[in-house]
C-alpha positions as protocol buffer text, in pm:
chain_id: "A"
residue {
  index: 1
  type: MET
  ca { x: 4075 y: 7560 z: -4332 }
}
residue {
  index: 2
  type: GLY
  ca { x: 4153 y: 7930 z: -4359 }
}
residue {
  index: 3
  type: GLU
  ca { x: 4078 y: 8206 z: -4114 }
}
residue {
  index: 4
  type: ASP
  ca { x: 3760 y: 8302 z: -4303 }
}
residue {
  index: 5
  type: GLY
  ca { x: 3633 y: 7945 z: -4286 }
}
residue {
  index: 6
  type: LEU
  ca { x: 3696 y: 7927 z: -3911 }
}
residue {
  index: 7
  type: ARG
  ca { x: 3521 y: 8259 z: -3860 }
}
residue {
  index: 8
  type: GLU
  ca { x: 3219 y: 8140 z: -4058 }
}
residue {
  index: 9
  type: ARG
  ca { x: 3201 y: 7815 z: -3860 }
}
residue {
  index: 10
  type: LYS
  ca { x: 3215 y: 8011 z: -3534 }
}
residue {
  index: 11
  type: LYS
  ca { x: 2936 y: 8239 z: -3655 }
}
residue {
  index: 12
  type: ALA
  ca { x: 2726 y: 7939 z: -3753 }
}
residue {
  index: 13
  type: ARG
  ca { x: 2781 y: 7777 z: -3410 }
}
residue {
  index: 14
  type: THR
  ca { x: 2689 y: 8101 z: -3233 }
}
residue {
  index: 15
  type: ARG
  ca { x: 2377 y: 8142 z: -3444 }
}
residue {
  index: 16
  type: GLU
  ca { x: 2270 y: 7782 z: -3378 }
}
residue {
  index: 17
  type: ALA
  ca { x: 2336 y: 7819 z: -3003 }
}
residue {
  index: 18
  type: ILE
  ca { x: 2117 y: 8128 z: -2992 }
}
residue {
  index: 19
  type: LEU
  ca { x: 1840 y: 7953 z: -3186 }
}
residue {
  index: 20
  type: ARG
  ca { x: 1867 y: 7633 z: -2978 }
}
residue {
  index: 21
  type: GLU
  ca { x: 1837 y: 7822 z: -2650 }
}
residue {
  index: 22
  type: ALA
  ca { x: 1564 y: 8052 z: -2779 }
}
residue {
  index: 23
  type: PHE
  ca { x: 1347 y: 7758 z: -2879 }
}
residue {
  index: 24
  type: ARG
  ca { x: 1416 y: 7573 z: -2557 }
}
residue {
  index: 25
  type: LEU
  ca { x: 1298 y: 7879 z: -2366 }
}
residue {
  index: 26
  type: PHE
  ca { x: 1000 y: 7931 z: -2598 }
}
residue {
  index: 27
  type: ARG
  ca { x: 890 y: 7570 z: -2537 }
}
residue {
  index: 28
  type: GLU
  ca { x: 939 y: 7598 z: -2161 }
}
residue {
  index: 29
  type: GLN
  ca { x: 798 y: 7948 z: -2101 }
}
residue {
  index: 30
  type: GLY
  ca { x: 616 y: 8047 z: -2417 }
}
residue {
  index: 31
  type: TYR
  ca { x: 718 y: 8296 z: -2681 }
}
residue {
  index: 32
  type: HIS
  ca { x: 579 y: 8606 z: -2512 }
}
residue {
  index: 33
  type: ALA
  ca { x: 725 y: 8531 z: -2167 }
}
residue {
  index: 34
  type: THR
  ca { x: 1077 y: 8479 z: -2303 }
}
residue {
  index: 35
  type: THR
  ca { x: 1294 y: 8791 z: -2321 }
}
residue {
  index: 36
  type: THR
  ca { x: 1596 y: 8852 z: -2540 }
}
residue {
  index: 37
  type: GLN
  ca { x: 1801 y: 8894 z: -2219 }
}
residue {
  index: 38
  type: MET
  ca { x: 1702 y: 8541 z: -2112 }
}
residue {
  index: 39
  type: ILE
  ca { x: 1798 y: 8406 z: -2453 }
}
residue {
  index: 40
  type: ALA
  ca { x: 2137 y: 8581 z: -2452 }
}
residue {
  index: 41
  type: GLU
  ca { x: 2217 y: 8448 z: -2103 }
}
residue {
  index: 42
  type: ALA
  ca { x: 2112 y: 8093 z: -2193 }
}
residue {
  index: 43
  type: ALA
  ca { x: 2320 y: 8102 z: -2514 }
}
residue {
  index: 44
  type: GLU
  ca { x: 2613 y: 8250 z: -2322 }
}
residue {
  index: 45
  type: VAL
  ca { x: 2641 y: 8554 z: -2548 }
}
residue {
  index: 46
  type: SER
  ca { x: 2600 y: 8922 z: -2480 }
}
residue {
  index: 47
  type: PRO
  ca { x: 2274 y: 9096 z: -2574 }
}
residue {
  index: 48
  type: ALA
  ca { x: 2475 y: 9292 z: -2833 }
}
residue {
  index: 49
  type: THR
  ca { x: 2589 y: 8966 z: -2995 }
}
residue {
  index: 50
  type: LEU
  ca { x: 2234 y: 8832 z: -3000 }
}
residue {
  index: 51
  type: PHE
  ca { x: 2113 y: 9152 z: -3170 }
}
residue {
  index: 52
  type: ARG
  ca { x: 2390 y: 9128 z: -3434 }
}
residue {
  index: 53
  type: TYR
  ca { x: 2245 y: 8794 z: -3540 }
}
residue {
  index: 54
  type: PHE
  ca { x: 1878 y: 8871 z: -3474 }
}
residue {
  index: 55
  type: PRO
  ca { x: 1780 y: 9241 z: -3457 }
}
residue {
  index: 56
  type: THR
  ca { x: 1456 y: 9161 z: -3271 }
}
residue {
  index: 57
  type: LYS
  ca { x: 1303 y: 8863 z: -3094 }
}
residue {
  index: 58
  type: GLU
  ca { x: 1067 y: 8828 z: -3388 }
}
residue {
  index: 59
  type: HIS
  ca { x: 1366 y: 8770 z: -3619 }
}
residue {
  index: 60
  type: LEU
  ca { x: 1443 y: 8449 z: -3429 }
}
residue {
  index: 61
  type: VAL
  ca { x: 1133 y: 8286 z: -3571 }
}
residue {
  index: 62
  type: VAL
  ca { x: 1033 y: 8464 z: -3889 }
}
residue {
  index: 63
  type: LEU
  ca { x: 1107 y: 8326 z: -4232 }
}
residue {
  index: 64
  type: ASP
  ca { x: 1468 y: 8388 z: -4322 }
}
residue {
  index: 65
  type: ARG
  ca { x: 1488 y: 8193 z: -4645 }
}
residue {
  index: 66
  type: PHE
  ca { x: 1482 y: 7853 z: -4475 }
}
residue {
  index: 67
  type: PRO
  ca { x: 1576 y: 7640 z: -4649 }
}
residue {
  index: 68
  type: PRO
  ca { x: 1834 y: 7860 z: -4825 }
}
residue {
  index: 69
  type: LEU
  ca { x: 1626 y: 7828 z: -5136 }
}
residue {
  index: 70
  type: THR
  ca { x: 1752 y: 8124 z: -5336 }
}
residue {
  index: 71
  type: GLU
  ca { x: 2116 y: 8016 z: -5315 }
}
residue {
  index: 72
  type: ALA
  ca { x: 2024 y: 7661 z: -5418 }
}
residue {
  index: 73
  type: LEU
  ca { x: 1802 y: 7791 z: -5697 }
}
residue {
  index: 74
  type: ALA
  ca { x: 2080 y: 8011 z: -5833 }
}
residue {
  index: 75
  type: ALA
  ca { x: 2303 y: 7702 z: -5857 }
}
residue {
  index: 76
  type: GLN
  ca { x: 2048 y: 7497 z: -6057 }
}
residue {
  index: 77
  type: PRO
  ca { x: 2104 y: 7436 z: -6428 }
}
residue {
  index: 78
  type: PRO
  ca { x: 1854 y: 7596 z: -6668 }
}
residue {
  index: 79
  type: GLY
  ca { x: 1523 y: 7418 z: -6706 }
}
residue {
  index: 80
  type: ALA
  ca { x: 1149 y: 7424 z: -6659 }
}
residue {
  index: 81
  type: PRO
  ca { x: 1009 y: 7595 z: -6346 }
}
residue {
  index: 82
  type: VAL
  ca { x: 887 y: 7293 z: -6144 }
}
residue {
  index: 83
  type: PRO
  ca { x: 1201 y: 7080 z: -6191 }
}
residue {
  index: 84
  type: LEU
  ca { x: 1411 y: 7388 z: -6109 }
}
residue {
  index: 85
  type: LEU
  ca { x: 1225 y: 7444 z: -5783 }
}
residue {
  index: 86
  type: ARG
  ca { x: 1229 y: 7075 z: -5692 }
}
residue {
  index: 87
  type: GLY
  ca { x: 1604 y: 7063 z: -5752 }
}
residue {
  index: 88
  type: ALA
  ca { x: 1654 y: 7375 z: -5544 }
}
residue {
  index: 89
  type: PHE
  ca { x: 1459 y: 7235 z: -5250 }
}
residue {
  index: 90
  type: ARG
  ca { x: 1652 y: 6907 z: -5271 }
}
residue {
  index: 91
  type: ALA
  ca { x: 1986 y: 7090 z: -5280 }
}
residue {
  index: 92
  type: ALA
  ca { x: 1888 y: 7330 z: -5001 }
}
residue {
  index: 93
  type: PHE
  ca { x: 1786 y: 7050 z: -4766 }
}
residue {
  index: 94
  type: ALA
  ca { x: 2092 y: 6843 z: -4860 }
}
residue {
  index: 95
  type: ALA
  ca { x: 2315 y: 7135 z: -4759 }
}
residue {
  index: 96
  type: LEU
  ca { x: 2165 y: 7148 z: -4409 }
}
residue {
  index: 97
  type: SER
  ca { x: 2261 y: 6937 z: -4111 }
}
residue {
  index: 98
  type: PRO
  ca { x: 1986 y: 6743 z: -3932 }
}
residue {
  index: 99
  type: GLU
  ca { x: 2016 y: 6996 z: -3649 }
}
residue {
  index: 100
  type: GLU
  ca { x: 1962 y: 7286 z: -3889 }
}
residue {
  index: 101
  type: ILE
  ca { x: 1658 y: 7114 z: -4038 }
}
residue {
  index: 102
  type: THR
  ca { x: 1517 y: 7056 z: -3688 }
}
residue {
  index: 103
  type: ALA
  ca { x: 1582 y: 7417 z: -3590 }
}
residue {
  index: 104
  type: GLY
  ca { x: 1413 y: 7538 z: -3909 }
}
residue {
  index: 105
  type: HIS
  ca { x: 1117 y: 7312 z: -3845 }
}
residue {
  index: 106
  type: ASP
  ca { x: 1087 y: 7440 z: -3487 }
}
residue {
  index: 107
  type: ARG
  ca { x: 1096 y: 7798 z: -3614 }
}
residue {
  index: 108
  type: GLU
  ca { x: 826 y: 7729 z: -3868 }
}
residue {
  index: 109
  type: VAL
  ca { x: 601 y: 7568 z: -3606 }
}
residue {
  index: 110
  type: PHE
  ca { x: 631 y: 7879 z: -3389 }
}
residue {
  index: 111
  type: ALA
  ca { x: 587 y: 8107 z: -3687 }
}
residue {
  index: 112
  type: ALA
  ca { x: 265 y: 7928 z: -3779 }
}
residue {
  index: 113
  type: THR
  ca { x: 118 y: 7921 z: -3428 }
}
residue {
  index: 114
  type: VAL
  ca { x: 194 y: 8268 z: -3285 }
}
residue {
  index: 115
  type: PRO
  ca { x: -37 y: 8518 z: -3462 }
}
residue {
  index: 116
  type: GLU
  ca { x: 215 y: 8806 z: -3457 }
}
residue {
  index: 117
  type: LEU
  ca { x: 478 y: 8583 z: -3616 }
}
residue {
  index: 118
  type: LEU
  ca { x: 241 y: 8453 z: -3880 }
}
residue {
  index: 119
  type: ALA
  ca { x: 165 y: 8816 z: -3972 }
}
residue {
  index: 120
  type: ALA
  ca { x: 537 y: 8902 z: -3975 }
}
residue {
  index: 121
  type: ASN
  ca { x: 607 y: 8613 z: -4212 }
}
residue {
  index: 122
  type: LEU
  ca { x: 327 y: 8721 z: -4442 }
}
residue {
  index: 123
  type: ARG
  ca { x: 477 y: 9072 z: -4453 }
}
residue {
  index: 124
  type: ARG
  ca { x: 818 y: 8929 z: -4552 }
}
residue {
  index: 125
  type: SER
  ca { x: 688 y: 8677 z: -4809 }
}
residue {
  index: 126
  type: PRO
  ca { x: 650 y: 8910 z: -5110 }
}
residue {
  index: 127
  type: GLY
  ca { x: 1021 y: 8991 z: -5114 }
}
residue {
  index: 128
  type: LEU
  ca { x: 1121 y: 8624 z: -5107 }
}
residue {
  index: 129
  type: ILE
  ca { x: 863 y: 8534 z: -5371 }
}
residue {
  index: 130
  type: ALA
  ca { x: 981 y: 8815 z: -5600 }
}
residue {
  index: 131
  type: GLU
  ca { x: 1341 y: 8698 z: -5565 }
}
residue {
  index: 132
  type: VAL
  ca { x: 1246 y: 8336 z: -5639 }
}
residue {
  index: 133
  type: ARG
  ca { x: 1028 y: 8446 z: -5930 }
}
residue {
  index: 134
  type: GLN
  ca { x: 1317 y: 8632 z: -6093 }
}
residue {
  index: 135
  type: LEU
  ca { x: 1557 y: 8341 z: -6044 }
}
residue {
  index: 136
  type: VAL
  ca { x: 1310 y: 8089 z: -6186 }
}
residue {
  index: 137
  type: ALA
  ca { x: 1234 y: 8316 z: -6484 }
}
residue {
  index: 138
  type: ASP
  ca { x: 1605 y: 8358 z: -6557 }
}
residue {
  index: 139
  type: LYS
  ca { x: 1671 y: 7983 z: -6535 }
}
residue {
  index: 140
  type: ALA
  ca { x: 1360 y: 7900 z: -6743 }
}
residue {
  index: 141
  type: ASN
  ca { x: 1450 y: 8167 z: -7001 }
}
residue {
  index: 142
  type: CYS
  ca { x: 1122 y: 8354 z: -6974 }
}
residue {
  index: 143
  type: ALA
  ca { x: 983 y: 8672 z: -6820 }
}
residue {
  index: 144
  type: PRO
  ca { x: 903 y: 8685 z: -6447 }
}
residue {
  index: 145
  type: GLU
  ca { x: 545 y: 8773 z: -6543 }
}
residue {
  index: 146
  type: ASP
  ca { x: 508 y: 8454 z: -6747 }
}
residue {
  index: 147
  type: PRO
  ca { x: 208 y: 8259 z: -6611 }
}
residue {
  index: 148
  type: ARG
  ca { x: 415 y: 7938 z: -6613 }
}
residue {
  index: 149
  type: VAL
  ca { x: 650 y: 8094 z: -6358 }
}
residue {
  index: 150
  type: ARG
  ca { x: 364 y: 8226 z: -6143 }
}
residue {
  index: 151
  type: ASP
  ca { x: 177 y: 7896 z: -6156 }
}
residue {
  index: 152
  type: ALA
  ca { x: 482 y: 7683 z: -6079 }
}
residue {
  index: 153
  type: ILE
  ca { x: 584 y: 7897 z: -5781 }
}
residue {
  index: 154
  type: GLY
  ca { x: 227 y: 7904 z: -5652 }
}
residue {
  index: 155
  type: ALA
  ca { x: 191 y: 7527 z: -5683 }
}
residue {
  index: 156
  type: VAL
  ca { x: 532 y: 7448 z: -5533 }
}
residue {
  index: 157
  type: PHE
  ca { x: 501 y: 7692 z: -5242 }
}
residue {
  index: 158
  type: GLY
  ca { x: 146 y: 7572 z: -5179 }
}
residue {
  index: 159
  type: ILE
  ca { x: 264 y: 7211 z: -5159 }
}
residue {
  index: 160
  type: VAL
  ca { x: 554 y: 7306 z: -4932 }
}
residue {
  index: 161
  type: ALA
  ca { x: 319 y: 7504 z: -4704 }
}
residue {
  index: 162
  type: MET
  ca { x: 78 y: 7211 z: -4680 }
}
residue {
  index: 163
  type: ILE
  ca { x: 357 y: 6969 z: -4594 }
}
residue {
  index: 164
  type: TRP
  ca { x: 504 y: 7215 z: -4343 }
}
residue {
  index: 165
  type: MET
  ca { x: 165 y: 7229 z: -4165 }
}
residue {
  index: 166
  type: GLN
  ca { x: 148 y: 6849 z: -4167 }
}
residue {
  index: 167
  type: TRP
  ca { x: 504 y: 6834 z: -4034 }
}
residue {
  index: 168
  type: ALA
  ca { x: 411 y: 7075 z: -3755 }
}
residue {
  index: 169
  type: GLN
  ca { x: 143 y: 6828 z: -3645 }
}
residue {
  index: 170
  type: ASP
  ca { x: 365 y: 6522 z: -3694 }
}
residue {
  index: 171
  type: PRO
  ca { x: 728 y: 6595 z: -3596 }
}
residue {
  index: 172
  type: GLY
  ca { x: 822 y: 6238 z: -3690 }
}
residue {
  index: 173
  type: LEU
  ca { x: 744 y: 6310 z: -4055 }
}
residue {
  index: 174
  type: ASP
  ca { x: 1049 y: 6330 z: -4281 }
}
residue {
  index: 175
  type: GLY
  ca { x: 959 y: 6675 z: -4413 }
}
residue {
  index: 176
  type: PRO
  ca { x: 1234 y: 6707 z: -4675 }
}
residue {
  index: 177
  type: ALA
  ca { x: 1158 y: 6362 z: -4818 }
}
residue {
  index: 178
  type: GLU
  ca { x: 784 y: 6432 z: -4818 }
}
residue {
  index: 179
  type: ILE
  ca { x: 841 y: 6764 z: -4996 }
}
residue {
  index: 180
  type: ASP
  ca { x: 1055 y: 6593 z: -5260 }
}
residue {
  index: 181
  type: THR
  ca { x: 795 y: 6320 z: -5315 }
}
residue {
  index: 182
  type: ALA
  ca { x: 516 y: 6575 z: -5348 }
}
residue {
  index: 183
  type: LEU
  ca { x: 719 y: 6788 z: -5590 }
}
residue {
  index: 184
  type: ALA
  ca { x: 797 y: 6478 z: -5797 }
}
residue {
  index: 185
  type: HIS
  ca { x: 422 y: 6419 z: -5810 }
}
residue {
  index: 186
  type: LEU
  ca { x: 366 y: 6778 z: -5925 }
}
residue {
  index: 187
  type: GLU
  ca { x: 647 y: 6747 z: -6180 }
}
residue {
  index: 188
  type: ALA
  ca { x: 478 y: 6435 z: -6320 }
}
residue {
  index: 189
  type: GLY
  ca { x: 160 y: 6635 z: -6371 }
}
residue {
  index: 190
  type: LEU
  ca { x: -30 y: 6520 z: -6062 }
}
residue {
  index: 191
  type: ASN
  ca { x: -157 y: 6229 z: -6268 }
}
residue {
  index: 192
  type: ARG
  ca { x: -51 y: 5939 z: -6049 }
}
residue {
  index: 193
  type: THR
  ca { x: -272 y: 5809 z: -5769 }
}
């Protein structure tokens, strides 16, 4: 492994350590009572390092393209919108370790239960949706304004949001598998019982 690969692995470990300690502290003390200084100390990094990875405490828990959907979508072969999105979600989850999936799930639970974080995620959603819309349109060989693209993204993201809420209530749920099953159902036309 080259120097760049080692550097990237170190960055990933540092990022995960910060997230792991942040969520441990959030669970123990609550989101509002936990300071960035506490998180940096627990993760054994300087505050400056923490802020390089996460510019604000809010950035620890707001949507940051988890799973890395846009990268997975860009790698999909051309096709219809729903199969493209299903394939992208499958690939994105497959590229994550169980620890990364758990950390993402924990972040989403916090983001859905702390009102300020829910609002922050809603503010960031249009940019992600626009990026996904363009990628899907390109892969489906149609315009981003095409109703098929809008409808597919709305249906897929709606299903994913519903499963994410269910997963927040039932941490034992296999969220990625449930998302794939639900998207297969959508892809089949929602006709099966």
